Short mmCIF file of C-alpha atoms in Angstrom, two decimals:
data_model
loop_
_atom_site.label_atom_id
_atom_site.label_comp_id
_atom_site.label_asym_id
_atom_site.label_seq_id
_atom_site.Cartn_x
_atom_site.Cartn_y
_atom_site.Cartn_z
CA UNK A 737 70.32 35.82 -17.40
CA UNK A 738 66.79 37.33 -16.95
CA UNK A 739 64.01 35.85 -16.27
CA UNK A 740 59.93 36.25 -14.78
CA UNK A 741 58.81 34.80 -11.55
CA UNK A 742 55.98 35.04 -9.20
CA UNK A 743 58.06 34.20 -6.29
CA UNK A 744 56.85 37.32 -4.51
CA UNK A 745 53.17 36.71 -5.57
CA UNK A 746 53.38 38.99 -8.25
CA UNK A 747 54.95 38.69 -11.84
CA UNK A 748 58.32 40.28 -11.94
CA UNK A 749 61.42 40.56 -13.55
CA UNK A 750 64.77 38.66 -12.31
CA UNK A 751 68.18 38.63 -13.01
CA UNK A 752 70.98 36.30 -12.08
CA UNK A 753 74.41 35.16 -12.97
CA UNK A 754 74.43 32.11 -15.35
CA UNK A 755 75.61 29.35 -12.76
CA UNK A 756 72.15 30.32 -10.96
CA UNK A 757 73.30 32.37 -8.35
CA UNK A 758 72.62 35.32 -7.10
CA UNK A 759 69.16 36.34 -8.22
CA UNK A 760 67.80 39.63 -7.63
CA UNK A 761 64.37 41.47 -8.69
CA UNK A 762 64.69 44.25 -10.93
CA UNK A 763 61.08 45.55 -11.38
CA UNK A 764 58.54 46.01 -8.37
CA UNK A 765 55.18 46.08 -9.98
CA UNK A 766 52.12 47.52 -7.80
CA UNK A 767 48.86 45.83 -8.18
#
């Protein structure tokens, strides 16, 4: 499952298994 957070004060991507777990960032935008 993907999905967008701003969990490290930026907009990125996530993905993570489908019971939840396991979530990792997959983009590292610069601003």
């Amino acid at each position: 499952m993907a999905f967008q957070s701003n969990r490290t004060g930026k907009m990125e991507l996530w993905v993570m298994k489908v019971d939840g777990s396991g979530a990792r960032q997959v983009t590292g935008v610069r601003r």
